[in-house]
Coordinates of C-alpha atoms in Angstrom, one line a residue:
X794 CA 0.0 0.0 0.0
X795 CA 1.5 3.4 -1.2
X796 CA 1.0 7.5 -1.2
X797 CA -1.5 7.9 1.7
X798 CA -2.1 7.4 4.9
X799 CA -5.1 5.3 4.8
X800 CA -6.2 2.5 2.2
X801 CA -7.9 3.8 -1.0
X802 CA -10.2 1.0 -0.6
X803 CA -10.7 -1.3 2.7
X804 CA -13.2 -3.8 3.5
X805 CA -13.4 -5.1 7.2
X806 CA -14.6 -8.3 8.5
X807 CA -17.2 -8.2 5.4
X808 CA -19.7 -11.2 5.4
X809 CA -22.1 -12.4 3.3
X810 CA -25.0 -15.2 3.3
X811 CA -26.4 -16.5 0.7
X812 CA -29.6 -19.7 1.2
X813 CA -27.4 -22.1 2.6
X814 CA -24.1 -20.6 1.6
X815 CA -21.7 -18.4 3.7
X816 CA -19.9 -17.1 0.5
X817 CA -17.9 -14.3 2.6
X818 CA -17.2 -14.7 6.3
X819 CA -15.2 -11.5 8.0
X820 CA -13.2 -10.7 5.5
X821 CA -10.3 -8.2 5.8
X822 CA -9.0 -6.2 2.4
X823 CA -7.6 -3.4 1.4
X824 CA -5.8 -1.5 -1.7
X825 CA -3.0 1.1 -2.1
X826 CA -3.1 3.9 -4.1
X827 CA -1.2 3.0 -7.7
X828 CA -1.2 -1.2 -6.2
X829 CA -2.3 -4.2 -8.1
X830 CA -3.8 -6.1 -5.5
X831 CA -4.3 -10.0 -6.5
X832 CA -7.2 -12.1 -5.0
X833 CA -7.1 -15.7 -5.9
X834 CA -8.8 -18.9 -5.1
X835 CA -11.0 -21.8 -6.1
X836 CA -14.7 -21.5 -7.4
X837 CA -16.7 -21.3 -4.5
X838 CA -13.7 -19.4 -2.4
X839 CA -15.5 -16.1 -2.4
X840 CA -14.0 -13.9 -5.4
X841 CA -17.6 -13.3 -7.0
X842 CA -19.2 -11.9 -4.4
X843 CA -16.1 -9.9 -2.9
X844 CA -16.3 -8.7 -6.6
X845 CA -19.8 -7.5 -6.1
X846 CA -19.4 -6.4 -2.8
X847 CA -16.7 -4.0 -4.1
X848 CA -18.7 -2.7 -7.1
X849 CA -22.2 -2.2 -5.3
X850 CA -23.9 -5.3 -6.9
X851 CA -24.6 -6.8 -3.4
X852 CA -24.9 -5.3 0.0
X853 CA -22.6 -7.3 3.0
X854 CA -24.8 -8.7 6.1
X855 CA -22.2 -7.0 8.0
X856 CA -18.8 -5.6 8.1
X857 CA -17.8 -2.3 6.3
X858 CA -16.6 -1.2 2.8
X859 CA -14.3 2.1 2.8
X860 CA -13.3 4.0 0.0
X861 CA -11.2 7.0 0.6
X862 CA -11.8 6.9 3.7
X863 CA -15.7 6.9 3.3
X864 CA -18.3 4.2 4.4
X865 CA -20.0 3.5 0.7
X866 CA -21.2 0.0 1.4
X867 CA -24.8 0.8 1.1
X868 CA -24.5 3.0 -2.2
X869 CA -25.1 1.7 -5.3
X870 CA -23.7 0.3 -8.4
X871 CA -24.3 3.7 -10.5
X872 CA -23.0 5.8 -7.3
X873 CA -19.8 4.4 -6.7
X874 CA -19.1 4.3 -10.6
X875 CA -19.8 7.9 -9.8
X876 CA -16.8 7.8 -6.9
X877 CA -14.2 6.2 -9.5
X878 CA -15.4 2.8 -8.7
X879 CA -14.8 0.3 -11.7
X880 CA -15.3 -3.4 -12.2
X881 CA -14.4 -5.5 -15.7
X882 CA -16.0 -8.8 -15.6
X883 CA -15.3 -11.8 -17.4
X884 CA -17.9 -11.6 -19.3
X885 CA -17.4 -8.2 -21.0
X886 CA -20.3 -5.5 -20.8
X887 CA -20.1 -3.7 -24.3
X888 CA -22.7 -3.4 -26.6
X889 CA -21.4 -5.5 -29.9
X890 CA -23.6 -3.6 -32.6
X891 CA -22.2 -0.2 -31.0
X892 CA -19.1 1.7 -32.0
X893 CA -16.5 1.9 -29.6
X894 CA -17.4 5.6 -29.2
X895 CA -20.7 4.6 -28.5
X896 CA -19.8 2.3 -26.0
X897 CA -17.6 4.2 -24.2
X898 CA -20.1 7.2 -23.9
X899 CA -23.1 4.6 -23.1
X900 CA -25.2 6.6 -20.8
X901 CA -23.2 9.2 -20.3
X902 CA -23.2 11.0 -24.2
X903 CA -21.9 14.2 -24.1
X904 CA -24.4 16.9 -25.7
X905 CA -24.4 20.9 -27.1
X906 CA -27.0 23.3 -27.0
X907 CA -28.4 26.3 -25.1
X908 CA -28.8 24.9 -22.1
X909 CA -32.8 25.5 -21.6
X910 CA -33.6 21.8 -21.1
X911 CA -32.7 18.4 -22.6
X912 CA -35.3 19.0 -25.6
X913 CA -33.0 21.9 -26.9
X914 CA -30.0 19.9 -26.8
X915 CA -28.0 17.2 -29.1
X916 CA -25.5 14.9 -28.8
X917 CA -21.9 16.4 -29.9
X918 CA -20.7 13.6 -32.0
X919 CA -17.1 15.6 -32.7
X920 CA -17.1 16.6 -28.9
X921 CA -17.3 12.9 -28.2
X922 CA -14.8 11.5 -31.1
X923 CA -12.2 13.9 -30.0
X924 CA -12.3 12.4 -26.8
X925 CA -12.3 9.0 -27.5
X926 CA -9.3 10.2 -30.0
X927 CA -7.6 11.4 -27.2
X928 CA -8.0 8.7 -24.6
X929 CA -7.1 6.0 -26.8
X930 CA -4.4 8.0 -27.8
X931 CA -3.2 8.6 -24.1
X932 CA -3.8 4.7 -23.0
X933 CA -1.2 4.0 -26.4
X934 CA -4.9 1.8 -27.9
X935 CA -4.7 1.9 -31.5
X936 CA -8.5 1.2 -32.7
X937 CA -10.7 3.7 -34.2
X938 CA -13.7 5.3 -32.4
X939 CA -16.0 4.2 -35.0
X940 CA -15.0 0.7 -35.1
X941 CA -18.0 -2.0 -34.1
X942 CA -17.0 -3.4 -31.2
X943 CA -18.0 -7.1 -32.8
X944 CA -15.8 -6.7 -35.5
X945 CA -13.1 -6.5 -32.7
X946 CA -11.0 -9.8 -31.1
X947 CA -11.4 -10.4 -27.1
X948 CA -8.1 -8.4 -26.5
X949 CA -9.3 -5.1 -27.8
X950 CA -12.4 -5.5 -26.1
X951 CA -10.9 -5.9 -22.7
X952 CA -9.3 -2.7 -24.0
X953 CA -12.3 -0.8 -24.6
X954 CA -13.5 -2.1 -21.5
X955 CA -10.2 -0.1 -19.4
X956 CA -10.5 2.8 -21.5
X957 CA -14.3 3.3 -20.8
X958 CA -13.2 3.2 -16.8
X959 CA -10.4 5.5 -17.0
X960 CA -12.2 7.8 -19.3
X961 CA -14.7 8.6 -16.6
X962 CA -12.6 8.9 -13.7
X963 CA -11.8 5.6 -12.3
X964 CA -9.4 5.4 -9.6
X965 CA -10.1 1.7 -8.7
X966 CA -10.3 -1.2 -11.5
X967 CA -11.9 -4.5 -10.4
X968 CA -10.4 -6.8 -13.3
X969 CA -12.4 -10.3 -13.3
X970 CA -10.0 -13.2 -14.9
X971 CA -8.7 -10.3 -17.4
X972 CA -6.0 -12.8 -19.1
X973 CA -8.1 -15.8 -19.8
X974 CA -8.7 -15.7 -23.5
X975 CA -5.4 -13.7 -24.4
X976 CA -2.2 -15.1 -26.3
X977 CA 1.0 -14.3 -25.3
X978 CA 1.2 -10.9 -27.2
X979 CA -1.9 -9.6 -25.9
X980 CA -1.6 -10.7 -22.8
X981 CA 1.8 -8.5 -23.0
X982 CA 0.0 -5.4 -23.9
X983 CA -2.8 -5.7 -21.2
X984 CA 0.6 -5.6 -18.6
X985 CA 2.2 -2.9 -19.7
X986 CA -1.4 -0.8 -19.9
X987 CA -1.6 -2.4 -16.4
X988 CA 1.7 -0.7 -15.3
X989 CA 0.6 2.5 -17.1
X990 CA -2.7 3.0 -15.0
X991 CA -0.6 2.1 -12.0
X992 CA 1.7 5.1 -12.5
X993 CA -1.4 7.3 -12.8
X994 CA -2.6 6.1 -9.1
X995 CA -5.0 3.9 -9.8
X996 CA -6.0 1.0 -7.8
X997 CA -6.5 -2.4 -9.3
X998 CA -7.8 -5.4 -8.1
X999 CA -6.9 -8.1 -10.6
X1000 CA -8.8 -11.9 -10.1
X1001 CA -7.2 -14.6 -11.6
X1002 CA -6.4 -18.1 -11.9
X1003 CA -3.6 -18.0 -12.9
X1004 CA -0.8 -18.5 -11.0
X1005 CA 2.1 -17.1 -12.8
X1006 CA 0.3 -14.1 -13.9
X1007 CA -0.7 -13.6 -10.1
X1008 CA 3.9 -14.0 -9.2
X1009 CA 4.6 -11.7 -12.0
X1010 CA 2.1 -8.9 -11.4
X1011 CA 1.2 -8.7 -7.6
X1012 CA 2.1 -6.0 -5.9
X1013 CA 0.6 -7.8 -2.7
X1014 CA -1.4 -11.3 -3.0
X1015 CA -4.5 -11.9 -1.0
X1016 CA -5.8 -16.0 -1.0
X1017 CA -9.3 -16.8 -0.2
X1018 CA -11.0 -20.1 0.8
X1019 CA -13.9 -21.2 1.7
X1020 CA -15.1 -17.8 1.7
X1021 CA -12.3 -16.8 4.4
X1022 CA -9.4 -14.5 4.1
X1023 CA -6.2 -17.3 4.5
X1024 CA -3.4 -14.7 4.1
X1025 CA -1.9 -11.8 2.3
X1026 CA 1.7 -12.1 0.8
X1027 CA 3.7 -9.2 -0.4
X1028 CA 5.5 -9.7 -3.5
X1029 CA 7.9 -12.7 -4.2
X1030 CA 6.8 -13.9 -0.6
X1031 CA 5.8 -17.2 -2.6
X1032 CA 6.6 -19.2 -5.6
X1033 CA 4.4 -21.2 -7.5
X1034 CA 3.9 -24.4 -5.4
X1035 CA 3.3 -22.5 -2.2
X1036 CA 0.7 -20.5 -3.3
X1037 CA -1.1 -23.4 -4.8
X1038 CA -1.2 -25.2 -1.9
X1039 CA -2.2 -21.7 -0.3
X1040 CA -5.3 -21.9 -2.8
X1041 CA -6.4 -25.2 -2.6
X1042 CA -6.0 -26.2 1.5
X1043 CA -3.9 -29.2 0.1
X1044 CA -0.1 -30.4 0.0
X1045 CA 0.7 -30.4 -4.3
X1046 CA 3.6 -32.2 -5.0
X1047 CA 3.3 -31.5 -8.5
X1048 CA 0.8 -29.3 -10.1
X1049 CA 0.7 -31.3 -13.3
X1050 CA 0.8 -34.9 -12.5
X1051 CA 2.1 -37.3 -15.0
X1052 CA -0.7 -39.6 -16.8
X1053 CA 0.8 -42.6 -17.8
X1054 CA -0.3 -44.1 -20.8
X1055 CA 0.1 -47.6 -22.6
X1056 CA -0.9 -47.0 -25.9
X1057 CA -2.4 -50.4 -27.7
X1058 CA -3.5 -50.6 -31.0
X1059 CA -3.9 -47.9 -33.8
X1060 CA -7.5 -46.1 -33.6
X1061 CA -7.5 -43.1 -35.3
X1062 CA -4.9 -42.2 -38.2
X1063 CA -5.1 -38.8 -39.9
X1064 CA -3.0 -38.5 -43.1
X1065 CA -2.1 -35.1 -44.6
X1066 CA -5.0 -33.1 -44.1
X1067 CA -5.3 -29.4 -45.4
X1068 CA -7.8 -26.9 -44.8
X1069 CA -6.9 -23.3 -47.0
X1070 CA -4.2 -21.1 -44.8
X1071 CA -5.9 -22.9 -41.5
X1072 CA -3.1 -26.1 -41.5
X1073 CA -1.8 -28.1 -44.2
X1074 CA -0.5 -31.7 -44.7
X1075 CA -0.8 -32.3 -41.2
X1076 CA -0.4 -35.9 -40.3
X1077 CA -0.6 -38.5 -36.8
X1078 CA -1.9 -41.0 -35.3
X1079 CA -3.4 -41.7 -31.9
X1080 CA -3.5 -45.6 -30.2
X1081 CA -6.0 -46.5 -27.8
X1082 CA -5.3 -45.9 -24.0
X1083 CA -3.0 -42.8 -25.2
X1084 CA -3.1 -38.9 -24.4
X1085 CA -1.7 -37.0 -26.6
X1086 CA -1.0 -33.1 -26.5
X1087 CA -1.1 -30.6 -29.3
X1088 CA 0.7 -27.0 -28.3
X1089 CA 1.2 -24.1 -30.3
X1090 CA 0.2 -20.3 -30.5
X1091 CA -3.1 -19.1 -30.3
X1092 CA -3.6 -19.2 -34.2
X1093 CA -1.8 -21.9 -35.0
X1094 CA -4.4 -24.3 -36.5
X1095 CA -4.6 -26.4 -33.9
X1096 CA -8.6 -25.8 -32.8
X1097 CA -9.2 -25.3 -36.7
X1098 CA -7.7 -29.0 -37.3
X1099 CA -9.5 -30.4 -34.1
X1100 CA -13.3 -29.4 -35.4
X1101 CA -12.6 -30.8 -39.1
X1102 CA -11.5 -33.6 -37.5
X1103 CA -15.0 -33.8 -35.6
X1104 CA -16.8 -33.0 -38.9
X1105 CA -17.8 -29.3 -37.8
X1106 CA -15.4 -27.5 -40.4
X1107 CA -14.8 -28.9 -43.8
X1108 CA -11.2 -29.5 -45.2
X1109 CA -9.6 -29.6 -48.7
X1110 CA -7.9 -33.0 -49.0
X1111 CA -6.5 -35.8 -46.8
X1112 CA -8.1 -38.6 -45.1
X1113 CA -9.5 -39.8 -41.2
X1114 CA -9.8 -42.8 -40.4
X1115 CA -11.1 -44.6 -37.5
X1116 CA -10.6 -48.5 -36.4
X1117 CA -9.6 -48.8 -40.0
X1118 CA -13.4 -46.9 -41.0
X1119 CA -13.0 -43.6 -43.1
X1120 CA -14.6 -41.6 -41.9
X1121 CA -17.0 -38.9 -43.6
X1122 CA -16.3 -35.3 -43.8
X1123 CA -18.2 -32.6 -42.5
X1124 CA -20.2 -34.9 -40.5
X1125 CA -20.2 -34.5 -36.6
X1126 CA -23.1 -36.9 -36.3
X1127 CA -20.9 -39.3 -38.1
X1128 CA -17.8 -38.5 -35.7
X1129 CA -20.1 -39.2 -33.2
X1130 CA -21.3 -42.5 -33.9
X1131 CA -17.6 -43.3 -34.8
X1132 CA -17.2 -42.7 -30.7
X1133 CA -15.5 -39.4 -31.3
X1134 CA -16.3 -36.5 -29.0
X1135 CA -14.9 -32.9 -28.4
X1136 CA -14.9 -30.7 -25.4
X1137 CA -14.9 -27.2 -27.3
X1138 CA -12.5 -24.7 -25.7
X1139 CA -15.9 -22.1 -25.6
X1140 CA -18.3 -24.2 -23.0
X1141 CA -19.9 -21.2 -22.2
X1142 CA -20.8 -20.9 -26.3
X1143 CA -20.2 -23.9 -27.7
X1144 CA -20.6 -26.4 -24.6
X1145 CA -23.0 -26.0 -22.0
X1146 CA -26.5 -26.0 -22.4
X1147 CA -27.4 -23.3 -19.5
X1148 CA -30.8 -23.0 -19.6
X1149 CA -31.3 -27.0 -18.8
X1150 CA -30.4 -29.2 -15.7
X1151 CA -27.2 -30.5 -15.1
X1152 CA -29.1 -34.2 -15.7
X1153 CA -30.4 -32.9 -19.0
X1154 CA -27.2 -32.0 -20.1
X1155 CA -25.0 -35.1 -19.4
X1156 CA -27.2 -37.1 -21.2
X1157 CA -28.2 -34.6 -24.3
X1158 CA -25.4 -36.3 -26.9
X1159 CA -26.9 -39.8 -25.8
X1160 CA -30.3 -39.0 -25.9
X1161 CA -29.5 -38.6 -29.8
X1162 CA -27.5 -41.5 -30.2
X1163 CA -30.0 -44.4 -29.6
X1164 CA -27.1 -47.0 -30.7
X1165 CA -25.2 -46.1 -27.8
X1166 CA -24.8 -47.6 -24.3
X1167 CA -26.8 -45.0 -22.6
X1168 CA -28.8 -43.8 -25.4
X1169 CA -30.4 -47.7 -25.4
X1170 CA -31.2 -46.7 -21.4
X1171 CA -33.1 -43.9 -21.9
X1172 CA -34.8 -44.1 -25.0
X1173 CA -37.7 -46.8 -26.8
X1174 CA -38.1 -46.9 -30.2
X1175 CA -35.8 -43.9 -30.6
X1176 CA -38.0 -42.0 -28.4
X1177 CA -36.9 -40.4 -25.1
X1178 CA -39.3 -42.2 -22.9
X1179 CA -36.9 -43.2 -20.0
X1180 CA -36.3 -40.4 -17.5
X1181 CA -36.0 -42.6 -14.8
X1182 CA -33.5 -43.8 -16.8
X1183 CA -31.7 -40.5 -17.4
X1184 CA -31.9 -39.4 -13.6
X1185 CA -30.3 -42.8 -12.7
X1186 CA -27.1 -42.3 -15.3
X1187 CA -27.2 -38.8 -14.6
X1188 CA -27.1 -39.7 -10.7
X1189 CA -23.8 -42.2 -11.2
X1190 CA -21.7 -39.8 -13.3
X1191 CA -22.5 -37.1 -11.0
X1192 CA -20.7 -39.2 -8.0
X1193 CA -18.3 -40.7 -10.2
X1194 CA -17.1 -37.6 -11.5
X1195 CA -17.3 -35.8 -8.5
X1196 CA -19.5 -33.1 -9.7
X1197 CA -20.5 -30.5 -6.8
X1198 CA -24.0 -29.9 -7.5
X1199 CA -27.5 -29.6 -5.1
X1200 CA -29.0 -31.9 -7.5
X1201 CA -29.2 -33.3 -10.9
X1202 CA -31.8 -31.2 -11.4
X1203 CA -30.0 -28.1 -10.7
X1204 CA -29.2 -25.4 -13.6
X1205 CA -25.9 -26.0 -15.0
X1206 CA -25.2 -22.6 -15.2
X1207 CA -25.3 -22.3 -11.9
X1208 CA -22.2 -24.8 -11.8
X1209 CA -18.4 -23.6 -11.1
X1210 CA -16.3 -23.6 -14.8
X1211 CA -14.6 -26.9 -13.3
X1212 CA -18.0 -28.9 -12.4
X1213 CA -19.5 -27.9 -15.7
X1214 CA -16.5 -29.2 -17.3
X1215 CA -16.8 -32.2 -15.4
X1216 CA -20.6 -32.6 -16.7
X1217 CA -19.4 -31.9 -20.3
X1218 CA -16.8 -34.9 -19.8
X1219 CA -19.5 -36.9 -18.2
X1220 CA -21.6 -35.5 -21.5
X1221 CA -19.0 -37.4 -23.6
X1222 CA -19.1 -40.7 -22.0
X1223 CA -22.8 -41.1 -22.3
X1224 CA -22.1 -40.9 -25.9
X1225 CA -19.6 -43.5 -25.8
X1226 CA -16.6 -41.8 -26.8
X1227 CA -13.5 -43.8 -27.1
X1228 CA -11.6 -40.9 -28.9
X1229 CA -12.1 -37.6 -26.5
X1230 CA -10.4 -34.0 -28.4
X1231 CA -10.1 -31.8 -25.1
X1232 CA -9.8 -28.4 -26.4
X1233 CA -8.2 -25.9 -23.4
X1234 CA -9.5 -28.3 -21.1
X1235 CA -8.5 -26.2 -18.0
X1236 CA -9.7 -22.8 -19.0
X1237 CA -10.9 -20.8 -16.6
X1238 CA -10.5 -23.4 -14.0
X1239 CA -9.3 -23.4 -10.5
X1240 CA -5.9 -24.9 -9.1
X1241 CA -7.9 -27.6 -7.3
X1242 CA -10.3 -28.6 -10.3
X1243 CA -7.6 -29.1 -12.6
X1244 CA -5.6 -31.5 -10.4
X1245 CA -9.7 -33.7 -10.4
X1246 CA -9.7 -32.9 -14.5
X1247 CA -6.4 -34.4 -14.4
X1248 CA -7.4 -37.1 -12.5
X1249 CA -10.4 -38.0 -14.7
X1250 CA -7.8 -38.1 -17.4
X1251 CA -5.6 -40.7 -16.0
X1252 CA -8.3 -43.3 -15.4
X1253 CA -9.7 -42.7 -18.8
X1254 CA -6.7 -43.6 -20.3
X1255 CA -6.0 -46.4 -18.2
X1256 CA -9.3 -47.8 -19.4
X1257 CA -8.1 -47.7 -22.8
X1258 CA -10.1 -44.4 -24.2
X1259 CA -7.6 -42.2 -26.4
X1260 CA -6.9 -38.6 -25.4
X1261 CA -6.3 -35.7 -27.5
X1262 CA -5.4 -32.5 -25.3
X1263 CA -5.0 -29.2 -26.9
X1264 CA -3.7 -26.1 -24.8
X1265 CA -2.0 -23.3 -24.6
X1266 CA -0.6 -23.8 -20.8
X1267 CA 2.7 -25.4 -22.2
X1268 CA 3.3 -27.2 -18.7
X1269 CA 0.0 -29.2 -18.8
X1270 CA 1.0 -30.8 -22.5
X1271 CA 4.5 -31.4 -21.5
X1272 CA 3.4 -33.1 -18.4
X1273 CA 0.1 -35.0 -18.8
X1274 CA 1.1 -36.4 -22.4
X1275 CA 2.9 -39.6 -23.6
X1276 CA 3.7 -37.6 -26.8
X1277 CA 3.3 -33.6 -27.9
X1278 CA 2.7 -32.2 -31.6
X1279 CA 3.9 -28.5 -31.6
X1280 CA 2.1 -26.4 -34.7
X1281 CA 3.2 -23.7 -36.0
X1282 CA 1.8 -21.6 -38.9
X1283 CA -0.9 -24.1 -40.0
X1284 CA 1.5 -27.5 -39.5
X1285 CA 3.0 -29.9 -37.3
X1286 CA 6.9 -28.5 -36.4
X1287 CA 7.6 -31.3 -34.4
X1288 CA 6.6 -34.2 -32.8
X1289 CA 8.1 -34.6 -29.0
X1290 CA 8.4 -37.9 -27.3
X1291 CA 7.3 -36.7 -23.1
X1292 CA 11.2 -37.5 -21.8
X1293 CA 12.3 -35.8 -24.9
X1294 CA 10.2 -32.5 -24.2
X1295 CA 11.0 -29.9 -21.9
X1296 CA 8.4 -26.1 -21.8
X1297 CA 11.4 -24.2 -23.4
X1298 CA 11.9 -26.7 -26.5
X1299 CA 8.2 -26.5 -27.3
X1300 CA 8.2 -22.9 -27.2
X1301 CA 11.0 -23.1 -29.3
X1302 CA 9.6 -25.1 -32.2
X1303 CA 6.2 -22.8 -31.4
X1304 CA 7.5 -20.0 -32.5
X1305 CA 10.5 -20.4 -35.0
X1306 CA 10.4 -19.2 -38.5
X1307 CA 9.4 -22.2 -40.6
X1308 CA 11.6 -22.9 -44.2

């Protein structure tokens, strides 16, 4: 904590209840003027709702929130916005058929005129482009004003989102699991903006997952469990290992355990396949009871080459096969009844179904598969008849799997990102998947649901199902798979044996010019 004699912001001994949930319990915080303040710890440890706490989006049962100095934990949202108050949340709150401009100004549009009453005035489009001009200018953003914000990638949007804080006078940032969709080079640029604001004063809170972004930026480190403040730790107070074990209550000997894999005979053999400027002439195989990893830049073809494999995307030339079956392109029903199933790096998008029950949504892929194991349970005739059926399955993978929910018949939104991910595994084994594509499995997911997803894994494989891992955490390929294929611009710069591959050697064939 820096420049004044109090806290800019302080919480003391904050609690909060929820029906059955004590999600904070006295809770003691507090930020420094021009400080990046980390808070980490697993779903359910009490980030959320210190998050809305902070911004005004729920009220503590007790305990008191100071800013400046100044009680504000009764005010609301648009009030201490008003103070310089700022949260960024994971999921982003721009408009995507606005302009940036138009985002930036949302509900607070500058306007011209006499002055006799709102009906005499209008908005002053060059007043407010000037401004915009000049912030983006001053932040060192290069995007235009007028630009649609859905024409924009995730990194420039997280942009937008800092700009629109710092444009109205924020002096605290709340930023929710800012680095989660960013490669390397973006993630780059959001630190040095991140230095920039913290030369102008400004307070940020930064909630993340990940742990070497929490080492490299924390000014001071705060770890919650179980909706209790554990301990604060000023900077390079602790390395990796101690502050997972910190997070998760547990001793971690290794934070990415070794699967061990016996790989038996040949199931699926891809041969030269080439998709445009996506990948090209990319070629491997995969045995059964084997996980294998693909690593690589964001960009580098590797999700592109995953869903033509799966029949979502189409491709040019080359061949799949399958236990010796071709298999038929752009077909993912096809895939599917071939025992192929992908866990898409987008569950929110692309994966969950949130509006249904977690139930309803480990058996969904079945329940349109009546040749399969558990699509033979639940349904006669074809016909989903069998809910008894579906509440029984649902019941077993849910205690298999460890999933932490009230009931099968609770929303799956309402899930943490590692139990949903858990239900979309469970999802893929009612459908009788034998080869499983795990895109990003562990993104967005806490220290101790990793080390379960991990888990999972390992007794998959030793069961004799086939594992193909993509992700961009170059520790979690190098460690949980019997064999890694690094792309690079579209195609396969090496294949790496698991003794043979080392996080720098990776990087190394991720990134080098290719001849």
């Amino acid at each position: 904590m820096t420049g004044t004699s109090h806290p800019l912001l302080q919480l003391k001994r904050v609690s909060k209840r929820y029906p059955g949930v004590l999600a904070l319990q006295d809770v003691d915080f507090d930020l420094g003027v021009g400080e990046l303040h980390v808070v980490v710890g697993e779903n359910g440890a009490g980030k959320s709702t210190l998050i809305k706490s902070i911004a005004g989006a729920t009220f503590p049962d007790q305990g008191e929130i100071l800013f400046d100095g100044s009680p504000v934990q009764q005010l609301s949202v648009a009030r201490r916005k008003a103070l310089g108050i700022h949260v960024i949340y994971q999921e982003l709150s721009l408009i995507p058929t606005m302009s940036v401009m138009q985002n930036i100004f949302l509900g607070n549009e500058l306007t011209r005129g006499p002055g006799l009453g709102t009906q005499f005035r209008v908005r002053d489009i060059g007043g407010m482009r000037q401004f915009c001009l000049d912030l983006l200018k001053r932040l060192r953003i290069d995007i235009d004003p007028e630009k649609r914000v859905a024409d924009l990638p995730v990194a420039q949007k997280q942009l937008i989102e800092i700009a629109k804080a710092v444009g109205f006078n924020a002096r605290v940032i709340v930023m929710d699991e800012p680095t989660t969709s960013l490669g390397p080079k973006e993630k780059q640029r959001l630190f040095e903006l991140i230095d920039e604001l913290k030369g102008r004063g400004i307070g940020i809170i930064f909630i993340s997952h990940i742990v070497e972004d929490c080492i490299a930026l924390g000014d001071r480190i705060t770890v919650l469990r179980d909706g209790r403040h554990v301990t604060t730790l000023d900077r390079g107070a602790a390395g990796a290992a101690k502050l997972v074990q910190l997070i998760t209550g547990r001793p971690i000997s290794e934070r990415y355990p070794e699967i061990k894999s016996s790989p038996g005979k040949l199931l699926l053999e891809v041969r030269n396949l080439t998709s445009g400027k996506l990948f090209r002439d990319v070629s491997f195989d995969l045995h059964e009871g084997e996980i294998i990893g693909f690593a690589g830049l964001v960009g580098s073809g590797r999700t592109d080459l995953m869903r033509a494999i799966m029949g979502v995307d189409p491709y040019d030339s080359g061949s799949i096969t399958i236990g010796g079956q071709p298999l038929r392109r752009y077909r993912p029903r096809a895939a599917l009844q071939h025992n192929i199933a992908i866990l898409t790096e987008d569950r929110k998008t692309q994966g969950v179904l949130p509006n249904l029950d977690v139930m309803t949504n480990i058996a969904a892929t079945a329940m349109n598969l009546s040749g399969s194991a558990v699509g033979k349970r639940v349904t006669v005739g074809g016909q989903i008849t069998r809910s008894g059926a579906i509440m029984a399955y649902a019941v077993e993978r849910i205690a298999a799997l460890n999933i932490k929910a009230h009931s099968p018949r609770q929303k799956i939104a309402h899930l943490s990102g590692g139990n949903q991910q858990k239900a979309l595994l469970a999802r893929a084994l009612a459908a009788g998947a034998r080869v499983l594509i795990l895109d990003e499995p562990t993104k967005g997911i806490d220290a101790g649901a990793k080390l379960e997803i991990y888990d999972i894994l390992a007794d998959l494989v030793a069961k004799g199902l086939s594992v193909i891992v993509v992700s961009s955490e170059t520790p979690e390929v190098q460690a949980i798979c019997s064999r890694i294929l690094v792309m690079n611009r579209g195609r396969i710069a090496a294949e790496l044996k698991r003794e043979d591959a080392s996080v720098e050697k990776i990087v190394t064939y991720a990134t080098q010019s290719l001849q």
